[in-house]
Coordinates of N, CA and C in Angstrom, one line a residue:
X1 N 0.8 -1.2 0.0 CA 0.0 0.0 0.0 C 0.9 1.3 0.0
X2 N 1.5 1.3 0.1 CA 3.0 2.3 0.5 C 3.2 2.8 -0.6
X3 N 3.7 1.8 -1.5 CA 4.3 2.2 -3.1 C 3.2 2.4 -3.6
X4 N 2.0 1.9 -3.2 CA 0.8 2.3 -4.2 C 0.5 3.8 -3.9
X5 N 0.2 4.3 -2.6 CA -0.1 5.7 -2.1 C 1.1 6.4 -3.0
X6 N 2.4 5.9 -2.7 CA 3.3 7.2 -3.7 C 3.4 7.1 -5.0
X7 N 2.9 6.2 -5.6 CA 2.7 6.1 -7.0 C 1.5 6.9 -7.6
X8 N 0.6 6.6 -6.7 CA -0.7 7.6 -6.8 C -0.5 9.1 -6.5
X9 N 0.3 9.6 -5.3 CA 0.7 11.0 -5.6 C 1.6 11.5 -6.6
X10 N 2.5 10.7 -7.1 CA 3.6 11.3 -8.1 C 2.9 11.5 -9.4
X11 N 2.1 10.5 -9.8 CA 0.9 11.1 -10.8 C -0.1 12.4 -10.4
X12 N -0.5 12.1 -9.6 CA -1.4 13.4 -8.8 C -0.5 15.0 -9.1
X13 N 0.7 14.6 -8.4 CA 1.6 15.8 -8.7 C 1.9 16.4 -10.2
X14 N 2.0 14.9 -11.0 CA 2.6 15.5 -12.5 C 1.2 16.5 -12.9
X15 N 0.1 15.8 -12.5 CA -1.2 16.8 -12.9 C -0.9 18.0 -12.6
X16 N -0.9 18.3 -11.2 CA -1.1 19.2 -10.6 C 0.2 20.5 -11.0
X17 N 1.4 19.9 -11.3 CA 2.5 20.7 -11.8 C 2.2 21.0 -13.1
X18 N 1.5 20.1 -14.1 CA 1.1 20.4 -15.4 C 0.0 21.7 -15.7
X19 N -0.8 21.3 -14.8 CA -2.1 22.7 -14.2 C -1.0 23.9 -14.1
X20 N -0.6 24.0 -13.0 CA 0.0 25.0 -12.7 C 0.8 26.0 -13.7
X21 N 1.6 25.4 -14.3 CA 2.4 25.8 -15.4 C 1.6 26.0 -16.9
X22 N 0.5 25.6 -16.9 CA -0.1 25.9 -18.0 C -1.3 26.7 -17.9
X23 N -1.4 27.4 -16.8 CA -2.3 28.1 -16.5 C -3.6 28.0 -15.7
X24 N -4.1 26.7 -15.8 CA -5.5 25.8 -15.3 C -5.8 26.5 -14.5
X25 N -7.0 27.1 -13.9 CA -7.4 27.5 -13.0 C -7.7 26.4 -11.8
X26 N -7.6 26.3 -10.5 CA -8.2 25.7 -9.5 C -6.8 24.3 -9.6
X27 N -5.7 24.2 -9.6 CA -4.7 23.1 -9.8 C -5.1 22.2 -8.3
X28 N -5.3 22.9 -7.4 CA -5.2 22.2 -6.0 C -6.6 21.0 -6.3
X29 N -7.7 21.6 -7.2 CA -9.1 20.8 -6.7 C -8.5 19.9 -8.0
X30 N -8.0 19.9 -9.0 CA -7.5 18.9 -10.1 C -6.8 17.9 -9.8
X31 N -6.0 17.9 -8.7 CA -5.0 17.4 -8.0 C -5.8 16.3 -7.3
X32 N -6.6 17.2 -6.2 CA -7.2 16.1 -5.4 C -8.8 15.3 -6.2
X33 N -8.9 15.3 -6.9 CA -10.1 14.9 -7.8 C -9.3 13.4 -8.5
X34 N -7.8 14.2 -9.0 CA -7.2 12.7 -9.5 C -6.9 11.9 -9.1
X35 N -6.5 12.3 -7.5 CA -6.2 10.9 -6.6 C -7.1 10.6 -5.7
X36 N -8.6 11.1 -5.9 CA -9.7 10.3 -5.3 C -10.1 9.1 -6.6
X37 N -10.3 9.6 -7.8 CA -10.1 8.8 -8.9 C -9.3 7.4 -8.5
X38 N -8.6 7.5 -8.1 CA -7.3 6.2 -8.0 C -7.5 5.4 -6.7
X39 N -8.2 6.1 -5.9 CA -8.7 5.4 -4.7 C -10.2 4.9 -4.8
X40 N -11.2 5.7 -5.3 CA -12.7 5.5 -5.1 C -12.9 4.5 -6.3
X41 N -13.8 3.5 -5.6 CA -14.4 2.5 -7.1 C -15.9 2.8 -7.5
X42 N -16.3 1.9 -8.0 CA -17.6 1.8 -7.6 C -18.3 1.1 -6.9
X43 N -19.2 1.6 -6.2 CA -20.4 0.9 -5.4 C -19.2 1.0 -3.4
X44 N -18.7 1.9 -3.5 CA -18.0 2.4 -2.5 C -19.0 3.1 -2.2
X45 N -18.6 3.6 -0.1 CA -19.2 4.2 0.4 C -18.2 5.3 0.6
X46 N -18.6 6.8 0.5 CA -17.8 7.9 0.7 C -18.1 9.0 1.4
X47 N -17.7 10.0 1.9 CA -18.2 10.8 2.8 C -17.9 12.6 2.1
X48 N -18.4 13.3 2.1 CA -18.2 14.5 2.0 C -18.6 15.5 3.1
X49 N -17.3 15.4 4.0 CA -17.8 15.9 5.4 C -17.8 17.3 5.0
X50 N -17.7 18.1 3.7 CA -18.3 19.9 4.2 C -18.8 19.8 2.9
X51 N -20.0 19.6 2.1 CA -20.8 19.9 1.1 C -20.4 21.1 0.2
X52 N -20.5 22.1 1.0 CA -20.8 23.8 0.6 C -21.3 23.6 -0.3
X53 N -20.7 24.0 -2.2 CA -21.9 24.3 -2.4 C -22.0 22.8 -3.6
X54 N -21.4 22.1 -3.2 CA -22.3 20.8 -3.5 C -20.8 19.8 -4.9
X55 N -20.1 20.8 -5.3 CA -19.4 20.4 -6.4 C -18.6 19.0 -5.9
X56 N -18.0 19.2 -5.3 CA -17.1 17.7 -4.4 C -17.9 16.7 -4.3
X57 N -19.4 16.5 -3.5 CA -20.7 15.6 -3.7 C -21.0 14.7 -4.7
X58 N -21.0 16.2 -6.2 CA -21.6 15.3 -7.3 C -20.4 14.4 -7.7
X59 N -19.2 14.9 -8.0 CA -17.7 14.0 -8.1 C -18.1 12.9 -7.6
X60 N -17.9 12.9 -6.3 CA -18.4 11.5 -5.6 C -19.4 10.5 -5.9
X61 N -20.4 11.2 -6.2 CA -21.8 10.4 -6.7 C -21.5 9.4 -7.9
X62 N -20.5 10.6 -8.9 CA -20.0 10.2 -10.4 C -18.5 8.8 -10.6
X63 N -18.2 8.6 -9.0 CA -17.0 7.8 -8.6 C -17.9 6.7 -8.2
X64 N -19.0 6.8 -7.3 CA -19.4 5.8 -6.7 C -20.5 5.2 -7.4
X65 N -21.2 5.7 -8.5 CA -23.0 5.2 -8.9 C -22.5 3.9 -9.6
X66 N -23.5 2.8 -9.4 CA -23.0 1.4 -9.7 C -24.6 1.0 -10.1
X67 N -24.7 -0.3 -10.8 CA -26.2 -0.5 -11.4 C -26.9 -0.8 -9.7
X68 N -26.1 -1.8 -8.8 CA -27.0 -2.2 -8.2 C -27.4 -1.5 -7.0
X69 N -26.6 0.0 -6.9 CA -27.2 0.6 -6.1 C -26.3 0.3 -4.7
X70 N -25.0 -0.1 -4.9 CA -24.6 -0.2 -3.3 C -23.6 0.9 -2.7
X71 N -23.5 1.4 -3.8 CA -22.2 3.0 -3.6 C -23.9 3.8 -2.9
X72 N -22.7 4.6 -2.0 CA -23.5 5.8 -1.0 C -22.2 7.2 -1.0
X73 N -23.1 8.1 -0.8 CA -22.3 9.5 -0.7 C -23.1 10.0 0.7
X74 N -22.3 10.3 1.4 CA -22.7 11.0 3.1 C -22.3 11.6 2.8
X75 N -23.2 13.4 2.7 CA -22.8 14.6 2.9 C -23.2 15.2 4.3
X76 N -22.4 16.3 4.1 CA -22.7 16.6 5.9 C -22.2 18.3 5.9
X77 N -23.2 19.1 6.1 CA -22.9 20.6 6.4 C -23.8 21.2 7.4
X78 N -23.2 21.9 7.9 CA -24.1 22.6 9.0 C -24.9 23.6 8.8
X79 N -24.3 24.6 7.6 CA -25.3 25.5 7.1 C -26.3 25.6 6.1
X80 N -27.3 25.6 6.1 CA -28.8 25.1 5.7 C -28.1 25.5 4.0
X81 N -28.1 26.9 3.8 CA -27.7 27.4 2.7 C -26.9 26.4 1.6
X82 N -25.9 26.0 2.4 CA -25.0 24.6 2.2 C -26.1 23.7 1.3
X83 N -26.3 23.1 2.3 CA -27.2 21.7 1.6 C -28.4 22.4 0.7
X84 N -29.4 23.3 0.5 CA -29.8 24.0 -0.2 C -29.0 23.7 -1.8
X85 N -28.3 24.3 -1.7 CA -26.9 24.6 -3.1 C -26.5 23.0 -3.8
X86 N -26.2 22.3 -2.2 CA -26.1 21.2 -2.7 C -27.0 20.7 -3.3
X87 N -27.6 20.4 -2.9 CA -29.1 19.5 -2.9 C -29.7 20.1 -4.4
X88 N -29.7 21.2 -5.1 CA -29.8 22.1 -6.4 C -28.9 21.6 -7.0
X89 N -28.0 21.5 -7.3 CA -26.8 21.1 -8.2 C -27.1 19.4 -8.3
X90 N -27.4 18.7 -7.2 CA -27.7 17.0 -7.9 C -29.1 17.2 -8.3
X91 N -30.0 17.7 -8.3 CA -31.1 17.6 -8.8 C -31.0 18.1 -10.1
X92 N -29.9 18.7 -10.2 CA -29.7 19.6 -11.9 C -29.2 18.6 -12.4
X93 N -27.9 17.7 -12.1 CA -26.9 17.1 -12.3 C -26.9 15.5 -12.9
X94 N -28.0 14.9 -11.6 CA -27.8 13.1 -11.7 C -29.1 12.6 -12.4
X95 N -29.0 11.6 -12.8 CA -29.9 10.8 -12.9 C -31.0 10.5 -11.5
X96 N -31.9 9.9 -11.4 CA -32.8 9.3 -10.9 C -32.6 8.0 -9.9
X97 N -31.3 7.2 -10.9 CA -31.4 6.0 -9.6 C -29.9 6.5 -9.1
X98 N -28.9 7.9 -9.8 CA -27.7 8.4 -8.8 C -28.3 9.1 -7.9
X99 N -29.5 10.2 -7.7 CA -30.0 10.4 -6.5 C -30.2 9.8 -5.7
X100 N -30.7 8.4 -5.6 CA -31.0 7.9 -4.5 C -29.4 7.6 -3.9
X101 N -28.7 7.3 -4.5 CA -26.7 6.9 -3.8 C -26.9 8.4 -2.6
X102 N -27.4 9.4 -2.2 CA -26.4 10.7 -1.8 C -27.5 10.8 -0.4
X103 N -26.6 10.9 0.8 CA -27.2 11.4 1.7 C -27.1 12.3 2.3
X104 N -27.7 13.4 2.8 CA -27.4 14.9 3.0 C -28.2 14.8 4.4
X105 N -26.9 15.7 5.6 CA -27.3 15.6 6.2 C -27.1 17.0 6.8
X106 N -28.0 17.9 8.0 CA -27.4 19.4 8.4 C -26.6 19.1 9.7
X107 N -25.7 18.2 9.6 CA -25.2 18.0 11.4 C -23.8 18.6 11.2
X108 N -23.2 18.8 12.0 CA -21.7 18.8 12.2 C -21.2 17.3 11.7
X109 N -20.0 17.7 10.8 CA -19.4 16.5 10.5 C -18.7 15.5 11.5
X110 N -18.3 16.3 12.4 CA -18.0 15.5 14.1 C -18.9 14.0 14.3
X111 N -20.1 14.3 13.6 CA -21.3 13.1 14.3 C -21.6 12.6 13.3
X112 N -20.8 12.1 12.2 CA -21.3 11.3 11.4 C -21.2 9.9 11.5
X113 N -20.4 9.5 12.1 CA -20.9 8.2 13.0 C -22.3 8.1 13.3
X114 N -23.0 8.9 13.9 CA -24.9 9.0 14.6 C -25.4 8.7 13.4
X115 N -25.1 8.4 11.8 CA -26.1 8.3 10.9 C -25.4 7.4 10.0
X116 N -24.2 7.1 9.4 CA -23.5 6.2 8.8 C -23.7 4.7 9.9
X117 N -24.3 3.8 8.7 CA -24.3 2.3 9.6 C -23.1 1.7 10.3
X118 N -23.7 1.1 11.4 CA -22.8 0.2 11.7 C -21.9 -1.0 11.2
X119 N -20.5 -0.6 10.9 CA -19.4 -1.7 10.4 C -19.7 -1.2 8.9
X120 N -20.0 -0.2 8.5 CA -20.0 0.0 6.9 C -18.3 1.2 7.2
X121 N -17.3 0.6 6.0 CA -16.6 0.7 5.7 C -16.4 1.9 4.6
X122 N -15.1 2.9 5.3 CA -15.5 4.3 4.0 C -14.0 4.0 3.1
X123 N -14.5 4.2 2.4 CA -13.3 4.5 1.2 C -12.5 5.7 0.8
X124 N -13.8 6.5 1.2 CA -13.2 8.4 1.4 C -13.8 8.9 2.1
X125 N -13.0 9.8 2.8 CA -13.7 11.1 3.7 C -12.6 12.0 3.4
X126 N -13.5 13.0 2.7 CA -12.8 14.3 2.3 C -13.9 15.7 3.2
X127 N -12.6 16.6 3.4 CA -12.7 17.9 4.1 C -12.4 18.6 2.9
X128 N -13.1 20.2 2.9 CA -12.6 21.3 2.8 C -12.8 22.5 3.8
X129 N -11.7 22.6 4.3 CA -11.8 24.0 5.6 C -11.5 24.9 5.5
X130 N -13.0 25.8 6.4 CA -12.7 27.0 6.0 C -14.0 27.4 6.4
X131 N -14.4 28.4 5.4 CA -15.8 28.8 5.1 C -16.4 28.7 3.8
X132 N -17.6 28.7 4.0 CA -18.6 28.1 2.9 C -18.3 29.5 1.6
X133 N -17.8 29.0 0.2 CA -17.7 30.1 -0.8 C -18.7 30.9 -1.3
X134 N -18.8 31.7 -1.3 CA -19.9 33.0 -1.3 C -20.8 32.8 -0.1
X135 N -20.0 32.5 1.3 CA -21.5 32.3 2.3 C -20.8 33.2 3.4
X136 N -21.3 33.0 4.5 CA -20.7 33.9 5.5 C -19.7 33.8 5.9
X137 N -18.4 34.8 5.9 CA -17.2 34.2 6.4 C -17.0 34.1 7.5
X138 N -18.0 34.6 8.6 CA -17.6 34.5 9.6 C -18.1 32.7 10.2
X139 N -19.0 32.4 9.7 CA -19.1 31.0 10.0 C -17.7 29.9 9.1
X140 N -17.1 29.6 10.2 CA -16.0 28.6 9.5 C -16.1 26.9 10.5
X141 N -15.3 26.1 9.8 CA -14.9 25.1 10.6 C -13.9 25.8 12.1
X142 N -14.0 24.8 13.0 CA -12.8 24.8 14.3 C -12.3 23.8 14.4
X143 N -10.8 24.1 15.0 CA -10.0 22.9 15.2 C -10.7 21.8 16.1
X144 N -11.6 22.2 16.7 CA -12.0 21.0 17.8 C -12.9 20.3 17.1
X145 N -13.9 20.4 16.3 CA -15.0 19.9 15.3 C -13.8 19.2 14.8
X146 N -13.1 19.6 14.1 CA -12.3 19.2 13.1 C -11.5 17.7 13.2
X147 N -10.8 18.1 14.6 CA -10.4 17.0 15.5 C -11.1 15.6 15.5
X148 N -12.1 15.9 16.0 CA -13.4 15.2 16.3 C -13.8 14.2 14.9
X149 N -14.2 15.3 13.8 CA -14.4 14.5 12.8 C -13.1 13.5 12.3
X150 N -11.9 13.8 12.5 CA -11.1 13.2 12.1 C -10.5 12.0 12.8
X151 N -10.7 11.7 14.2 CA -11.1 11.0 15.0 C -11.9 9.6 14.4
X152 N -13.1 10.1 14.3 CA -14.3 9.1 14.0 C -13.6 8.3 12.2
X153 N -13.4 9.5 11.5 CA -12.6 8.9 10.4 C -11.7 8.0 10.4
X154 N -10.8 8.1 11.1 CA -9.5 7.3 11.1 C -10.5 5.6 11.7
X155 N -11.3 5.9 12.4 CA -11.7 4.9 13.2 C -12.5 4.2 11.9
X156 N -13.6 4.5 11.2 CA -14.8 3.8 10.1 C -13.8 4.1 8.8
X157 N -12.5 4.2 8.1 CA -11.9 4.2 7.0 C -11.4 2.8 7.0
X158 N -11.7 2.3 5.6 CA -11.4 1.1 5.3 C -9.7 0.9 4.8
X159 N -9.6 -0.3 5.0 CA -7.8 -0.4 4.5 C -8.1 0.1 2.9
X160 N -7.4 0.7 2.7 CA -7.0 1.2 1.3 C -7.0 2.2 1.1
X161 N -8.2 2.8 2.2 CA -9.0 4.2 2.2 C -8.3 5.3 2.0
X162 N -8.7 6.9 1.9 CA -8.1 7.9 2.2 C -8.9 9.0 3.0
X163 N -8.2 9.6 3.4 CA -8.3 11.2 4.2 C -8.2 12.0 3.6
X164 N -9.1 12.8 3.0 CA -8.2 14.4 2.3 C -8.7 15.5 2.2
X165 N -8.1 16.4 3.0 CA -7.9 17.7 3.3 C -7.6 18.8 2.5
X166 N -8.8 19.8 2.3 CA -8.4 20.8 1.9 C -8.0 22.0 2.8
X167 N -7.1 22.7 3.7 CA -7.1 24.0 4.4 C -6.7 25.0 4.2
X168 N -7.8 25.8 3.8 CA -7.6 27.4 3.6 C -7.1 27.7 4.9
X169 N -5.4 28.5 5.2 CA -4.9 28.8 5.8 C -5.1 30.4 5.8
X170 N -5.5 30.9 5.1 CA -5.7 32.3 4.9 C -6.8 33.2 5.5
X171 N -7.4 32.3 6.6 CA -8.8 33.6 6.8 C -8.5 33.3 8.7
X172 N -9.2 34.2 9.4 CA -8.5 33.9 10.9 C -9.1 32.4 11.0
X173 N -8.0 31.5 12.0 CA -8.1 30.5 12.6 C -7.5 29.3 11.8
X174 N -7.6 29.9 10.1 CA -7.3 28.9 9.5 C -5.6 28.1 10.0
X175 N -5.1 28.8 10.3 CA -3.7 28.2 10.3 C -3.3 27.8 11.5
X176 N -4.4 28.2 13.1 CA -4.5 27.0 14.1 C -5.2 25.6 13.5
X177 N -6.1 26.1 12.6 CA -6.8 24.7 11.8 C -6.0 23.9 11.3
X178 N -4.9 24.4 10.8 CA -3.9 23.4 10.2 C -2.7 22.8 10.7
X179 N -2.5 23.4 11.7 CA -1.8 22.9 12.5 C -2.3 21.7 13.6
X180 N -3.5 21.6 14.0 CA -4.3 20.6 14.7 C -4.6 19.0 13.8
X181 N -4.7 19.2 12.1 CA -4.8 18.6 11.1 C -3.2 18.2 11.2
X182 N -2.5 18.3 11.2 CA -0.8 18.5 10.7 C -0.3 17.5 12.0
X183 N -0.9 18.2 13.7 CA -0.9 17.4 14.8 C -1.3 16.1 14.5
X184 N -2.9 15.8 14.4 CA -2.9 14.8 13.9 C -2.9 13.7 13.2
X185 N -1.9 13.9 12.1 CA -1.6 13.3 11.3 C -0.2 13.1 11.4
X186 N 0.7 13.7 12.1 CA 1.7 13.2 12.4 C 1.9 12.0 13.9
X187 N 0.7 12.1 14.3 CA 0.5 10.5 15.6 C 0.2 9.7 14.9
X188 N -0.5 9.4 13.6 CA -0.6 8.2 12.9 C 0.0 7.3 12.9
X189 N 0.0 6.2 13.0 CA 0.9 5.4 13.0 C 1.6 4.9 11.3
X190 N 2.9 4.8 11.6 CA 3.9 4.7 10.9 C 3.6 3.6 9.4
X191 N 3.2 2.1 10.5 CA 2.8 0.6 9.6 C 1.6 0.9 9.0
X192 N 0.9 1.9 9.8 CA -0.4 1.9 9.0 C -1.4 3.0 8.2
X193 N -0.5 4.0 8.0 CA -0.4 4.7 7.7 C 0.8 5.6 6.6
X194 N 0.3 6.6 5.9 CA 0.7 7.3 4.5 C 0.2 8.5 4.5
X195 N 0.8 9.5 5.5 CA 0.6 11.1 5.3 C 1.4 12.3 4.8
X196 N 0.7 12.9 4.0 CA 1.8 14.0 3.3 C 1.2 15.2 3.1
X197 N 1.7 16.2 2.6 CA 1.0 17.7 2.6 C 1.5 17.9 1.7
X198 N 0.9 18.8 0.5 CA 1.4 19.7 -0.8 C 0.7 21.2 -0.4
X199 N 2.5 21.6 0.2 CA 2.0 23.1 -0.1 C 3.1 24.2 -0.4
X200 N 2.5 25.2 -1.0 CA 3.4 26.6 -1.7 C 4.3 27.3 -1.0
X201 N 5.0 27.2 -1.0 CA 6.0 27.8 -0.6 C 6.2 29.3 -1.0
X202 N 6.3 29.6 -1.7 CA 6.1 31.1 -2.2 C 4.8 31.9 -1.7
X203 N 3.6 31.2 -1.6 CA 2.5 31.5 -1.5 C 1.8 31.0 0.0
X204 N 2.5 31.6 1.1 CA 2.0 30.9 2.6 C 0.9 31.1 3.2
X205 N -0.2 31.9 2.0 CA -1.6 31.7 2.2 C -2.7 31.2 1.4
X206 N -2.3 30.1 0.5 CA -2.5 29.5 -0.2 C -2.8 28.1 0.1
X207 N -4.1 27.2 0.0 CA -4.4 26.2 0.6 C -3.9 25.2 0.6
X208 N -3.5 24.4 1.8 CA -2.3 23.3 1.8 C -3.5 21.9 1.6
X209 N -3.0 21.0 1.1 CA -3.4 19.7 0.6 C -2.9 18.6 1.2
X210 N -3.8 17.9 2.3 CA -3.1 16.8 3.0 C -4.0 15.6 2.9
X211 N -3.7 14.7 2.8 CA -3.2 13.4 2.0 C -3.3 12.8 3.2
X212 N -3.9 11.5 3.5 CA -3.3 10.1 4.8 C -4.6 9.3 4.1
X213 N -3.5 8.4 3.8 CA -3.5 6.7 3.0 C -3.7 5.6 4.4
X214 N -4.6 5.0 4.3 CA -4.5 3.9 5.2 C -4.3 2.7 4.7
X215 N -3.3 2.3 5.0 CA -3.1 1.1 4.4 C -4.0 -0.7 5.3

C-alpha cells in the first residue's frame, strides 16, 4: 500500500504541476479529484464531510453510482444554505437512480458516526476547511470539530482508504486549523499509515493539501 499511495501522488503531482504551469485554473481541486479517482471504485461508500456548495458531492456520486445501487455519498454541512446549493446542483446534475446513492445531512461533521451504519466501511472522507464560498465568512470550521471529525474517520476508513484535506490557511483560525490537522496526522501510526502535505512555498496563504492513505 506504501508504493501504491506514492505512485498515486507522483501522478497526482505531474497533474497538478502540469495545471499550474499551464495556467488551469483551480490546480489544487485537479489534483485532489485525480487521486480520489485512483482510490474510489464503484459501489464504495464515501463521505463528504463539508458539502458547501455541492461540487465535491456530485464527483463523488460520479466515482461511486454502480447499477446495483450499493455505492453511497454521506454529505454533511451545517449550514442550511449549504445543503440547499447542494441538494440544487444534484437535482440539476444526476440521474434518478444516482440520486438515490447521496445522503445529505445538516449535522456537524464530528457526528457522522450517529447516521453512517454500523461496520460500513468508507473509502473516502474528504474535508474542505474553511468557510462556505460566497457564504458567510464569519461562520468557519474549528480545530475541535475538526479534531473530532477526524477521530471518527480514522476509526470507520477502510484499509485502502483515504483522508483528504483541503485548508484554507488564509482567513483567521485557519492556520490553528492546520496545525491541529498537521498534529494529527503526524501521531498516525507509521505501519499503518501514509501522510503528506502539498504546499506553496512562495505562496504561505494558499491552501495546503493533505493526503493520509490507510493502508
Amino acid at each position: 500500500m506504501e508504493y501504491l499511495s506514492i505512485l498515486i501522488l507522483f501522478q497526482g503531482l505531474k497533474m497538478w504541476s502540469w495545471a499550474i504551469f499551464s495556467g488551469r485554473r483551480r490546480p489544487l481541486k485537479l489534483l485532489t479529484r485525480r487521486v480520489w479517482e485512483r482510490i474510489v471504485r464503484r459501489g464504495d461508500i464515501v463521505v463528504d464531510a463539508t458539502c458547501g456548495n455541492g461540487y465535491d458531492t456530485l464527483a463523488m456520486v460520479k466515482m461511486v453510482a454502480d447499477e446495483p445501487g450499493s455505492g453511497c455519498v454521506y454529505g454533511f454541512d451545517i449550514q442550511e444554505n449549504a445543503l440547499e446549493n447542494t441538494s440544487f446542483l444534484l437535482d440539476h446534475s444526476l440521474s434518478d437512480h444516482e440520486k438515490k446513492l447521496v445522503k445529505l445531512y445538516g449535522i456537524c461533521h464530528s457526528r457522522m458516526e450517529e447516521v453512517i451504519p454500523s461496520g460500513a466501511l468508507l473509502r473516502l472522507v474528504a474535508f474542505n476547511l474553511g468557510y462556505l464560498p460566497g457564504g458567510d465568512k464569519a461562520i468557519i470550521t474549528t480545530s475541535k470539530t475538526t479534531l473530532q471529525a477526524l477521530e471518527v474517520a480514522e476509526k470507520l476508513l477502510a484499509p485502502g482508504g483515504l483522508i483528504s484535506l483541503v485548508v484554507y490557511v488564509g482567513h483567521p483560525r485557519g492556520r490553528e486549523e492546520f496545525e491541529t490537522v498537521q498534529e494529527f496526522a503526524s501521531g498516525l501510526s507509521v505501519e499503518n499509515w501514509v501522510c503528506c502535505k502539498f504546499e506553496m512555498l512562495n505562496r504561505p496563504l494558499a491552501p495546503v493539501l493533505v493526503f493520509l492513505f490507510k493502508s
